[in-house]
Amino acid sequence: MDTQPTATIGLTGLAVMGRNLARNIARHGYPVAVHNRTTARTTELLERYGDEGTFVGAETLEELVAAVERPRAIVVMVKAGAGTDAVVDALVPLLDEGDIVVDGGNAHYADTRRRERALAEHGLHFVGMGVSGGEEGALHGPSIMVGGSDASYQRLGPVLESIAARVDGVPCCAHVGPDAAGHFVKMVHNGIEYADMQLIAESYDLLRSVIGLSPREIADVFRDWNEGDLESFLIEITAKVLAHEDAATGRPFVDVVADEAEQKGTGRWTVQSALDLGVPVTGIAEATFARSLSGHREQRAPARETFGSDASAASVPDRDAFVEDVRAALYASKVVAYAQGFDQIRAGSAEHAWDVDLGAMATIWRGGCIIRARFLDRIREAYDDDPDLVTLLVAPYFADAVRQGVDAWRRVVATAAAAGVPVPAFGSSLSFLDALRRDRLPAALVQGLRDLFGAHTYRRVDRDGTFHTAWAEEGRPESGA
């Protein structure tokens, strides 16, 4: 195989995502060197897609590195974790100072920070690159979130911006910030995706369990919703899934799929990170827990036997009005999920000094990625108008949307509770809004309890300082702490 330095970029790992990303690069006129641990995959790519652009096949990592122009840029598209570590460790001795290693997988951002520091000791750049859009996005135009040094992006930017999705002529690709900023933002993107899908699933469940619509009828509802403010990729494909019939049985496809939602870890990472940062991401957390609960059949079966499984009768005098209420509740809850996600990105950016442009993140999510939606333009506008916006919920457009939908939102959550239909994401999102807007929260009592049993002190509303009450002493004198 040719190992002359004729490729603009190299890529190792030719499973579906890596293969499609390599094809996308080649289709845009950039010669790409390709390698896979199993040589058969490299051969298959060259034989099936060799006419799409210029590919340079490599049987070994040594050949891959030799085929790429300096400063070399090698994209690693293998399973996150130990697999990525193994490939990166094998690449390091083959590279020269100033070369770039790009991790395009769903890596935990802490791993990316560790790898960035380790490669810097060898004079190498390490880039954590979040790629959203699945296999179709990788081939036809993903949303790309790049972390790493400015020098790395100068080398990679022209290639990545050319292969990314475009909206209004703007590439859905950005240099998010240094070290792990790209993978952090991609992680939160996936967390928002969890919440978005859970809210959609709860909407489907309400329409089916409370007012008895069939999957095909609900598909029509989602098609209608996709013509308005809810227009998004996820709403669009929900209609497709609900309208699909199983070829083997003729039943609705959604009825033959096991009701156990799997996860690859990014939602869980998002929640863990939010806890570390002290950022409440209640919608994302409930969506993650809902997936976990769905898999606990050993608990679900005896609970059904003990308590029954049918939804209770709910009073819904006007079915059309209920459908509209669910739509309004879905939109308001989505606003909360996105607001919480952007709050987490801001907090992570501040914690690690990444200086992430929140408006730019909304811009690059408008195309290619799974959560692409019409209202991302509104999010971008909100941060353009006020880069220091404390929460999206108080931006005029989103505040109006929530005000207009909150009564419907309350009716939906109340109806769900009366009927016994679980709506953890709807309910927690509404509670989050109510907690934010309260003048006084019961946290005052929590702090009082903490002071009594653990002398954890408290602050007062009428003067500065921290205080402790001597609860065991008669008269309970208060003292400064």
CSV table of C-alpha atoms in Angstrom, one decimal:
chain,number,residue,atom,x,y,z
A,1,MET,CA,0.0,0.0,0.0
A,2,ASP,CA,1.2,3.6,-0.7
A,3,THR,CA,2.7,5.2,2.4
A,4,GLN,CA,4.0,8.4,0.9
A,5,PRO,CA,2.8,11.6,2.7
A,6,THR,CA,0.0,12.4,0.3
A,7,ALA,CA,-3.0,12.5,2.7
A,8,THR,CA,-4.3,15.7,4.4
A,9,ILE,CA,-5.6,13.7,7.4
A,10,GLY,CA,-5.5,10.2,8.7
A,11,LEU,CA,-8.2,8.2,10.4
A,12,THR,CA,-8.0,4.9,12.3
A,13,GLY,CA,-11.1,2.9,13.3
A,14,LEU,CA,-13.4,2.0,10.4
A,15,ALA,CA,-16.6,0.9,12.1
A,16,VAL,CA,-19.7,2.7,10.8
A,17,MET,CA,-19.0,6.2,12.3
A,18,GLY,CA,-15.3,6.2,11.3
A,19,ARG,CA,-15.9,4.8,7.9
A,20,ASN,CA,-18.6,7.4,7.1
A,21,LEU,CA,-16.5,10.3,8.5
A,22,ALA,CA,-13.6,9.2,6.2
A,23,ARG,CA,-15.9,9.1,3.2
A,24,ASN,CA,-17.3,12.5,4.1
A,25,ILE,CA,-13.7,13.9,4.2
A,26,ALA,CA,-12.8,12.3,0.9
A,27,ARG,CA,-16.0,13.5,-0.8
A,28,HIS,CA,-15.0,17.1,0.1
A,29,GLY,CA,-11.7,16.8,-1.8
A,30,TYR,CA,-9.3,16.0,1.1
A,31,PRO,CA,-7.1,12.9,0.6
A,32,VAL,CA,-7.6,10.7,3.7
A,33,ALA,CA,-5.4,7.9,4.9
A,34,VAL,CA,-7.4,5.1,6.5
A,35,HIS,CA,-6.5,2.3,8.9
A,36,ASN,CA,-8.3,-0.3,10.9
A,37,ARG,CA,-7.0,-3.0,13.3
A,38,THR,CA,-8.7,-5.5,11.1
A,39,THR,CA,-7.2,-4.9,7.6
A,40,ALA,CA,-10.3,-6.4,6.0
A,41,ARG,CA,-12.3,-3.3,6.9
A,42,THR,CA,-9.8,-1.1,5.2
A,43,THR,CA,-9.9,-3.2,2.1
A,44,GLU,CA,-13.7,-3.2,2.1
A,45,LEU,CA,-13.7,0.6,2.3
A,46,LEU,CA,-11.3,1.0,-0.6
A,47,GLU,CA,-13.2,-1.5,-2.8
A,48,ARG,CA,-16.7,-0.2,-2.1
A,49,TYR,CA,-16.1,3.6,-1.8
A,50,GLY,CA,-12.7,4.2,-3.4
A,51,ASP,CA,-14.4,6.2,-6.2
A,52,GLU,CA,-15.8,8.8,-3.8
A,53,GLY,CA,-12.5,10.5,-3.3
A,54,THR,CA,-8.8,9.9,-2.6
A,55,PHE,CA,-8.1,7.3,0.0
A,56,VAL,CA,-4.7,6.0,1.1
A,57,GLY,CA,-4.9,2.6,2.6
A,58,ALA,CA,-2.6,1.7,5.5
A,59,GLU,CA,-2.2,-1.8,7.0
A,60,THR,CA,-0.3,-0.5,10.1
A,61,LEU,CA,-0.3,2.6,12.3
A,62,GLU,CA,3.2,3.2,11.0
A,63,GLU,CA,2.0,3.3,7.4
A,64,LEU,CA,-0.9,5.5,8.5
A,65,VAL,CA,1.4,8.1,10.1
A,66,ALA,CA,3.8,8.0,7.2
A,67,ALA,CA,1.0,8.8,4.8
A,68,VAL,CA,-0.2,12.0,6.4
A,69,GLU,CA,1.3,15.5,5.6
A,70,ARG,CA,3.0,17.4,8.5
A,71,PRO,CA,2.0,18.5,11.0
A,72,ARG,CA,0.1,15.2,11.0
A,73,ALA,CA,-3.5,15.0,12.1
A,74,ILE,CA,-4.7,11.5,13.0
A,75,VAL,CA,-8.4,11.0,13.9
A,76,VAL,CA,-9.1,8.1,16.3
A,77,MET,CA,-12.6,6.6,15.9
A,78,VAL,CA,-12.6,3.6,18.3
A,79,LYS,CA,-14.5,2.6,21.4
A,80,ALA,CA,-14.1,5.1,24.2
A,81,GLY,CA,-12.1,4.2,27.3
A,82,ALA,CA,-9.4,1.5,27.2
A,83,GLY,CA,-9.7,1.1,23.4
A,84,THR,CA,-8.9,4.8,22.8
A,85,ASP,CA,-6.0,4.7,25.3
A,86,ALA,CA,-4.5,1.7,23.5
A,87,VAL,CA,-4.6,3.4,20.1
A,88,VAL,CA,-3.3,6.7,21.5
A,89,ASP,CA,-0.5,5.0,23.3
A,90,ALA,CA,0.5,3.2,20.1
A,91,LEU,CA,0.5,6.4,18.1
A,92,VAL,CA,2.6,8.6,20.4
A,93,PRO,CA,6.0,7.0,19.6
A,94,LEU,CA,5.3,7.4,15.9
A,95,LEU,CA,4.5,11.1,15.9
A,96,ASP,CA,6.7,14.2,15.9
A,97,GLU,CA,6.5,17.4,17.9
A,98,GLY,CA,3.5,19.5,16.7
A,99,ASP,CA,1.5,16.5,15.4
A,100,ILE,CA,-2.2,16.2,16.4
A,101,VAL,CA,-4.2,13.3,17.8
A,102,VAL,CA,-8.0,13.7,17.5
A,103,ASP,CA,-10.4,11.6,19.6
A,104,GLY,CA,-13.7,11.6,17.7
A,105,GLY,CA,-15.5,9.2,20.1
A,106,ASN,CA,-17.8,9.8,23.0
A,107,ALA,CA,-15.1,10.1,25.5
A,108,HIS,CA,-15.6,11.2,29.1
A,109,TYR,CA,-14.2,14.8,29.2
A,110,ALA,CA,-12.0,13.9,32.2
A,111,ASP,CA,-10.3,11.3,30.1
A,112,THR,CA,-9.7,13.9,27.4
A,113,ARG,CA,-8.2,16.3,29.9
A,114,ARG,CA,-5.8,13.5,31.1
A,115,ARG,CA,-4.8,12.6,27.6
A,116,GLU,CA,-4.3,16.2,26.6
A,117,ARG,CA,-1.8,16.7,29.5
A,118,ALA,CA,0.0,13.4,28.8
A,119,LEU,CA,0.5,14.2,25.1
A,120,ALA,CA,1.6,17.7,25.8
A,121,GLU,CA,4.6,16.2,27.6
A,122,HIS,CA,5.6,14.7,24.2
A,123,GLY,CA,5.1,18.0,22.4
A,124,LEU,CA,1.9,16.7,20.8
A,125,HIS,CA,-1.6,18.2,20.6
A,126,PHE,CA,-4.6,16.2,21.7
A,127,VAL,CA,-8.0,17.2,20.5
A,128,GLY,CA,-11.3,16.0,22.0
A,129,MET,CA,-13.8,16.3,19.1
A,130,GLY,CA,-17.5,15.7,19.8
A,131,VAL,CA,-19.4,14.5,16.7
A,132,SER,CA,-23.2,14.5,16.7
A,133,GLY,CA,-25.6,13.2,14.1
A,134,GLY,CA,-25.1,9.4,14.1
A,135,GLU,CA,-23.9,7.5,11.1
A,136,GLU,CA,-26.0,9.6,8.7
A,137,GLY,CA,-24.6,12.8,10.1
A,138,ALA,CA,-21.0,11.5,9.9
A,139,LEU,CA,-21.5,10.8,6.2
A,140,HIS,CA,-23.6,13.8,5.1
A,141,GLY,CA,-22.7,16.5,7.6
A,142,PRO,CA,-22.5,16.3,11.4
A,143,SER,CA,-22.4,18.9,14.1
A,144,ILE,CA,-18.8,19.1,15.3
A,145,MET,CA,-17.6,20.4,18.7
A,146,VAL,CA,-13.8,20.7,18.8
A,147,GLY,CA,-11.7,21.1,21.9
A,148,GLY,CA,-8.0,21.7,22.0
A,149,SER,CA,-5.3,24.3,21.2
A,150,ASP,CA,-5.7,27.1,18.7
A,151,ALA,CA,-2.8,25.6,16.7
A,152,SER,CA,-4.8,22.4,16.4
A,153,TYR,CA,-7.9,24.1,15.1
A,154,GLN,CA,-5.9,26.1,12.6
A,155,ARG,CA,-4.8,22.8,11.1
A,156,LEU,CA,-8.1,21.0,11.4
A,157,GLY,CA,-10.6,23.7,11.0
A,158,PRO,CA,-10.8,23.9,7.2
A,159,VAL,CA,-11.4,20.2,6.9
A,160,LEU,CA,-13.9,19.9,9.7
A,161,GLU,CA,-15.9,23.0,8.7
A,162,SER,CA,-16.1,21.7,5.1
A,163,ILE,CA,-17.6,18.4,6.2
A,164,ALA,CA,-20.0,19.7,8.8
A,165,ALA,CA,-23.6,20.4,8.3
A,166,ARG,CA,-24.5,23.9,7.2
A,167,VAL,CA,-27.4,26.1,8.1
A,168,ASP,CA,-27.9,29.4,6.4
A,169,GLY,CA,-24.4,28.9,4.9
A,170,VAL,CA,-22.8,28.7,8.4
A,171,PRO,CA,-20.9,25.4,9.2
A,172,CYS,CA,-22.2,23.6,12.3
A,173,CYS,CA,-18.6,23.3,13.6
A,174,ALA,CA,-16.8,25.4,16.2
A,175,HIS,CA,-13.6,25.5,18.2
A,176,VAL,CA,-15.4,25.3,21.6
A,177,GLY,CA,-12.3,25.9,23.8
A,178,PRO,CA,-9.1,24.4,25.1
A,179,ASP,CA,-8.5,20.8,26.2
A,180,ALA,CA,-11.7,18.9,26.9
A,181,ALA,CA,-14.2,21.7,26.1
A,182,GLY,CA,-15.5,20.0,23.0
A,183,HIS,CA,-16.1,16.6,24.7
A,184,PHE,CA,-17.8,18.4,27.7
A,185,VAL,CA,-20.2,20.2,25.4
A,186,LYS,CA,-20.9,17.1,23.5
A,187,MET,CA,-21.6,15.3,26.8
A,188,VAL,CA,-24.2,17.9,27.8
A,189,HIS,CA,-25.6,17.9,24.3
A,190,ASN,CA,-26.3,14.2,24.8
A,191,GLY,CA,-27.8,14.8,28.2
A,192,ILE,CA,-30.2,17.3,26.7
A,193,GLU,CA,-31.0,14.6,24.1
A,194,TYR,CA,-31.9,12.2,26.9
A,195,ALA,CA,-34.3,14.8,28.3
A,196,ASP,CA,-35.8,15.6,24.9
A,197,MET,CA,-36.5,12.0,24.1
A,198,GLN,CA,-38.0,11.3,27.6
A,199,LEU,CA,-40.4,14.3,27.2
A,200,ILE,CA,-41.4,13.0,23.8
A,201,ALA,CA,-42.0,9.5,25.2
A,202,GLU,CA,-44.1,10.9,28.1
A,203,SER,CA,-46.2,12.9,25.6
A,204,TYR,CA,-46.8,9.7,23.6
A,205,ASP,CA,-47.7,7.8,26.8
A,206,LEU,CA,-50.2,10.5,27.9
A,207,LEU,CA,-51.9,10.7,24.5
A,208,ARG,CA,-52.2,6.9,24.4
A,209,SER,CA,-53.0,6.0,28.0
A,210,VAL,CA,-55.2,9.0,28.9
A,211,ILE,CA,-57.3,9.6,25.8
A,212,GLY,CA,-56.7,6.3,24.0
A,213,LEU,CA,-55.1,7.5,20.7
A,214,SER,CA,-53.5,4.8,18.6
A,215,PRO,CA,-49.8,5.0,17.6
A,216,ARG,CA,-50.8,5.9,14.1
A,217,GLU,CA,-53.1,8.7,15.4
A,218,ILE,CA,-50.3,10.0,17.7
A,219,ALA,CA,-48.0,9.9,14.7
A,220,ASP,CA,-50.3,12.4,13.0
A,221,VAL,CA,-50.3,14.6,16.1
A,222,PHE,CA,-46.5,14.7,16.0
A,223,ARG,CA,-46.5,15.5,12.3
A,224,ASP,CA,-48.8,18.5,13.1
A,225,TRP,CA,-46.5,19.6,16.0
A,226,ASN,CA,-43.5,19.5,13.7
A,227,GLU,CA,-45.1,22.2,11.6
A,228,GLY,CA,-44.9,24.7,14.5
A,229,ASP,CA,-42.5,25.8,17.3
A,230,LEU,CA,-41.7,22.2,18.1
A,231,GLU,CA,-40.2,21.5,14.7
A,232,SER,CA,-37.1,19.4,15.3
A,233,PHE,CA,-35.4,16.2,14.1
A,234,LEU,CA,-36.6,14.2,17.1
A,235,ILE,CA,-40.3,15.2,16.6
A,236,GLU,CA,-40.0,14.4,12.9
A,237,ILE,CA,-38.6,10.9,13.5
A,238,THR,CA,-41.1,10.2,16.4
A,239,ALA,CA,-43.9,10.5,13.8
A,240,LYS,CA,-42.0,8.0,11.6
A,241,VAL,CA,-41.5,5.5,14.4
A,242,LEU,CA,-45.1,5.7,15.6
A,243,ALA,CA,-46.5,5.2,12.1
A,244,HIS,CA,-44.3,2.2,11.4
A,245,GLU,CA,-45.9,-1.3,11.5
A,246,ASP,CA,-44.0,-4.5,12.3
A,247,ALA,CA,-43.6,-6.5,9.1
A,248,ALA,CA,-43.7,-9.9,11.0
A,249,THR,CA,-46.9,-9.2,13.0
A,250,GLY,CA,-48.7,-6.3,11.5
A,251,ARG,CA,-48.8,-4.7,14.9
A,252,PRO,CA,-47.6,-1.1,15.7
A,253,PHE,CA,-43.8,-1.3,15.7
A,254,VAL,CA,-43.7,0.5,19.1
A,255,ASP,CA,-45.7,-2.4,20.6
A,256,VAL,CA,-43.2,-5.1,19.6
A,257,VAL,CA,-40.2,-3.3,21.0
A,258,ALA,CA,-39.2,-4.3,24.5
A,259,ASP,CA,-39.8,-1.3,26.8
A,260,GLU,CA,-36.2,-1.1,28.1
A,261,ALA,CA,-34.3,2.0,27.1
A,262,GLU,CA,-30.6,1.5,26.9
A,263,GLN,CA,-27.8,4.1,27.4
A,264,LYS,CA,-24.1,4.4,26.6
A,265,GLY,CA,-23.2,6.6,29.6
A,266,THR,CA,-23.3,10.2,28.4
A,267,GLY,CA,-26.5,11.0,30.2
A,268,ARG,CA,-25.2,9.5,33.4
A,269,TRP,CA,-21.9,11.5,33.0
A,270,THR,CA,-23.9,14.7,32.5
A,271,VAL,CA,-25.8,14.2,35.7
A,272,GLN,CA,-22.6,13.3,37.6
A,273,SER,CA,-20.9,16.3,36.3
A,274,ALA,CA,-23.9,18.5,37.2
A,275,LEU,CA,-23.8,17.3,40.7
A,276,ASP,CA,-20.1,18.1,41.0
A,277,LEU,CA,-20.7,21.6,39.6
A,278,GLY,CA,-23.8,22.2,41.8
A,279,VAL,CA,-26.1,22.7,38.7
A,280,PRO,CA,-29.6,21.3,38.9
A,281,VAL,CA,-30.4,19.4,35.7
A,282,THR,CA,-33.6,17.8,36.9
A,283,GLY,CA,-35.0,17.0,33.4
A,284,ILE,CA,-31.8,15.3,32.3
A,285,ALA,CA,-31.5,13.5,35.6
A,286,GLU,CA,-35.1,12.2,35.5
A,287,ALA,CA,-34.7,11.1,31.9
A,288,THR,CA,-31.5,9.2,32.9
A,289,PHE,CA,-33.3,7.5,35.8
A,290,ALA,CA,-36.3,6.7,33.7
A,291,ARG,CA,-34.0,4.7,31.4
A,292,SER,CA,-32.5,2.9,34.4
A,293,LEU,CA,-35.9,2.1,35.8
A,294,SER,CA,-37.1,0.7,32.5
A,295,GLY,CA,-34.4,-2.0,32.7
A,296,HIS,CA,-35.3,-3.2,36.2
A,297,ARG,CA,-37.8,-5.9,35.2
A,298,GLU,CA,-37.1,-7.8,38.4
A,299,GLN,CA,-38.7,-4.9,40.3
A,300,ARG,CA,-41.3,-4.0,37.8
A,301,ALA,CA,-43.0,-7.4,37.6
A,302,PRO,CA,-43.8,-7.8,41.3
A,303,ALA,CA,-44.8,-4.1,41.5
A,304,ARG,CA,-47.4,-4.8,38.7
A,305,GLU,CA,-48.7,-7.8,40.6
A,306,THR,CA,-48.9,-5.9,43.8
A,307,PHE,CA,-50.4,-2.6,42.6
A,308,GLY,CA,-51.9,-3.4,39.2
A,309,SER,CA,-50.7,-1.8,35.9
A,310,ASP,CA,-53.8,-0.1,34.3
A,311,ALA,CA,-54.0,3.6,34.2
A,312,SER,CA,-56.9,5.0,36.2
A,313,ALA,CA,-59.8,6.8,34.5
A,314,ALA,CA,-59.1,10.5,34.1
A,315,SER,CA,-61.6,13.2,33.4
A,316,VAL,CA,-60.7,14.6,30.0
A,317,PRO,CA,-63.9,16.2,28.6
A,318,ASP,CA,-62.2,17.6,25.5
A,319,ARG,CA,-59.6,15.4,23.7
A,320,ASP,CA,-58.5,18.1,21.3
A,321,ALA,CA,-57.9,20.5,24.2
A,322,PHE,CA,-55.8,17.8,26.0
A,323,VAL,CA,-53.7,17.3,22.9
A,324,GLU,CA,-53.0,21.0,22.8
A,325,ASP,CA,-52.2,21.0,26.5
A,326,VAL,CA,-49.6,18.2,26.0
A,327,ARG,CA,-48.1,20.2,23.2
A,328,ALA,CA,-47.7,23.3,25.4
A,329,ALA,CA,-46.3,21.2,28.3
A,330,LEU,CA,-43.8,19.5,26.0
A,331,TYR,CA,-42.6,22.8,24.6
A,332,ALA,CA,-42.3,24.4,28.1
A,333,SER,CA,-40.5,21.4,29.5
A,334,LYS,CA,-38.1,21.4,26.5
A,335,VAL,CA,-37.2,25.0,27.3
A,336,VAL,CA,-36.3,23.9,30.9
A,337,ALA,CA,-34.2,21.0,29.6
A,338,TYR,CA,-32.2,23.2,27.3
A,339,ALA,CA,-31.9,26.0,29.9
A,340,GLN,CA,-30.5,23.5,32.4
A,341,GLY,CA,-28.1,22.2,29.8
A,342,PHE,CA,-26.8,25.6,28.9
A,343,ASP,CA,-26.5,26.4,32.6
A,344,GLN,CA,-24.2,23.4,33.0
A,345,ILE,CA,-22.1,24.4,30.0
A,346,ARG,CA,-21.6,27.8,31.5
A,347,ALA,CA,-20.7,26.4,34.9
A,348,GLY,CA,-18.2,23.9,33.3
A,349,SER,CA,-16.7,26.6,31.2
A,350,ALA,CA,-16.2,28.8,34.3
A,351,GLU,CA,-14.8,25.9,36.4
A,352,HIS,CA,-12.2,25.0,33.7
A,353,ALA,CA,-11.6,28.4,32.2
A,354,TRP,CA,-12.8,27.3,28.7
A,355,ASP,CA,-14.6,30.6,27.8
A,356,VAL,CA,-17.3,28.7,25.9
A,357,ASP,CA,-19.5,30.9,23.7
A,358,LEU,CA,-23.1,29.7,24.5
A,359,GLY,CA,-24.6,31.4,21.5
A,360,ALA,CA,-22.1,29.6,19.2
A,361,MET,CA,-23.2,26.3,20.7
A,362,ALA,CA,-26.8,26.9,19.8
A,363,THR,CA,-25.6,27.9,16.3
A,364,ILE,CA,-23.7,24.6,15.6
A,365,TRP,CA,-26.5,22.5,17.0
A,366,ARG,CA,-29.0,23.9,14.4
A,367,GLY,CA,-27.9,21.2,11.9
A,368,GLY,CA,-26.4,17.8,11.7
A,369,CYS,CA,-27.0,16.9,15.4
A,370,ILE,CA,-29.7,14.9,17.0
A,371,ILE,CA,-31.2,17.8,19.0
A,372,ARG,CA,-31.4,20.1,16.0
A,373,ALA,CA,-34.6,22.2,16.3
A,374,ARG,CA,-36.2,25.4,15.2
A,375,PHE,CA,-35.9,27.1,18.5
A,376,LEU,CA,-32.1,26.9,18.6
A,377,ASP,CA,-32.2,30.0,16.6
A,378,ARG,CA,-34.1,31.6,19.5
A,379,ILE,CA,-31.4,30.4,21.9
A,380,ARG,CA,-28.7,31.9,19.8
A,381,GLU,CA,-30.5,35.2,19.6
A,382,ALA,CA,-31.0,35.2,23.4
A,383,TYR,CA,-27.3,34.8,24.1
A,384,ASP,CA,-26.4,37.3,21.3
A,385,ASP,CA,-28.7,39.9,23.0
A,386,ASP,CA,-27.3,39.1,26.5
A,387,PRO,CA,-24.1,37.0,26.7
A,388,ASP,CA,-24.4,37.1,30.5
A,389,LEU,CA,-27.9,35.8,30.6
A,390,VAL,CA,-28.4,34.0,33.9
A,391,THR,CA,-30.8,31.5,32.5
A,392,LEU,CA,-32.7,31.0,29.2
A,393,LEU,CA,-35.9,31.0,31.2
A,394,VAL,CA,-35.8,34.7,31.7
A,395,ALA,CA,-35.0,35.6,28.1
A,396,PRO,CA,-38.1,37.4,26.7
A,397,TYR,CA,-39.0,34.9,24.1
A,398,PHE,CA,-38.7,31.9,26.4
A,399,ALA,CA,-40.3,33.6,29.3
A,400,ASP,CA,-43.4,34.3,27.1
A,401,ALA,CA,-43.5,30.8,25.9
A,402,VAL,CA,-43.4,29.4,29.4
A,403,ARG,CA,-46.0,31.9,30.7
A,404,GLN,CA,-48.3,30.9,27.8
A,405,GLY,CA,-47.9,27.2,28.5
A,406,VAL,CA,-47.7,26.9,32.2
A,407,ASP,CA,-51.4,26.5,32.9
A,408,ALA,CA,-51.6,23.7,30.3
A,409,TRP,CA,-48.4,22.2,31.8
A,410,ARG,CA,-50.1,22.1,35.3
A,411,ARG,CA,-53.2,20.5,33.9
A,412,VAL,CA,-51.2,17.8,32.1
A,413,VAL,CA,-49.1,16.9,35.2
A,414,ALA,CA,-52.3,16.9,37.4
A,415,THR,CA,-54.1,14.7,34.9
A,416,ALA,CA,-51.1,12.3,34.7
A,417,ALA,CA,-51.0,12.0,38.5
A,418,ALA,CA,-54.7,11.3,38.7
A,419,ALA,CA,-54.4,8.7,36.0
A,420,GLY,CA,-51.3,7.0,37.3
A,421,VAL,CA,-49.2,7.8,34.2
A,422,PRO,CA,-45.6,8.5,35.1
A,423,VAL,CA,-44.3,11.8,33.8
A,424,PRO,CA,-41.0,12.3,35.7
A,425,ALA,CA,-39.5,14.7,33.2
A,426,PHE,CA,-42.7,16.8,32.8
A,427,GLY,CA,-43.2,16.9,36.6
A,428,SER,CA,-39.6,17.6,37.6
A,429,SER,CA,-39.3,20.4,35.0
A,430,LEU,CA,-42.4,22.1,36.3
A,431,SER,CA,-41.2,21.8,39.9
A,432,PHE,CA,-37.9,23.3,38.8
A,433,LEU,CA,-39.7,26.3,37.4
A,434,ASP,CA,-41.8,26.7,40.5
A,435,ALA,CA,-38.7,26.5,42.8
A,436,LEU,CA,-36.9,29.1,40.7
A,437,ARG,CA,-39.8,31.6,41.0
A,438,ARG,CA,-40.6,31.2,44.7
A,439,ASP,CA,-39.8,34.1,47.0
A,440,ARG,CA,-39.1,31.7,49.9
A,441,LEU,CA,-38.1,28.0,49.7
A,442,PRO,CA,-38.3,25.4,52.4
A,443,ALA,CA,-34.5,25.2,52.3
A,444,ALA,CA,-34.6,27.5,55.4
A,445,LEU,CA,-36.0,24.6,57.4
A,446,VAL,CA,-33.5,22.2,55.9
A,447,GLN,CA,-30.7,24.5,57.1
A,448,GLY,CA,-32.2,24.8,60.5
A,449,LEU,CA,-32.3,21.0,60.8
A,450,ARG,CA,-28.7,20.8,59.7
A,451,ASP,CA,-27.7,23.3,62.4
A,452,LEU,CA,-29.6,21.4,65.1
A,453,PHE,CA,-28.2,17.9,64.4
A,454,GLY,CA,-24.7,18.9,63.1
A,455,ALA,CA,-24.0,22.5,64.1
A,456,HIS,CA,-23.6,23.3,60.4
A,457,THR,CA,-24.6,27.0,61.0
A,458,TYR,CA,-26.9,29.2,58.9
A,459,ARG,CA,-27.1,32.6,57.5
A,460,ARG,CA,-29.8,35.2,58.4
A,461,VAL,CA,-31.9,37.4,56.2
A,462,ASP,CA,-31.5,40.4,58.5
A,463,ARG,CA,-27.8,40.7,59.0
A,464,ASP,CA,-24.5,39.4,57.6
A,465,GLY,CA,-22.4,36.5,59.0
A,466,THR,CA,-23.0,32.9,59.9
A,467,PHE,CA,-24.7,31.8,63.0
A,468,HIS,CA,-25.3,28.7,65.2
A,469,THR,CA,-28.0,28.1,67.8
A,470,ALA,CA,-27.0,26.2,71.0
A,471,TRP,CA,-30.1,23.9,70.7
A,472,ALA,CA,-29.3,21.7,73.7
A,473,GLU,CA,-29.0,24.7,76.0
A,474,GLU,CA,-32.0,26.3,77.8
A,475,GLY,CA,-33.0,29.5,76.0
A,476,ARG,CA,-31.1,28.4,72.9
A,477,PRO,CA,-28.7,31.3,72.6
A,478,GLU,CA,-27.4,32.2,69.2
A,479,SER,CA,-23.8,32.8,68.4
A,480,GLY,CA,-21.8,33.9,65.4
A,481,ALA,CA,-19.7,31.3,63.7
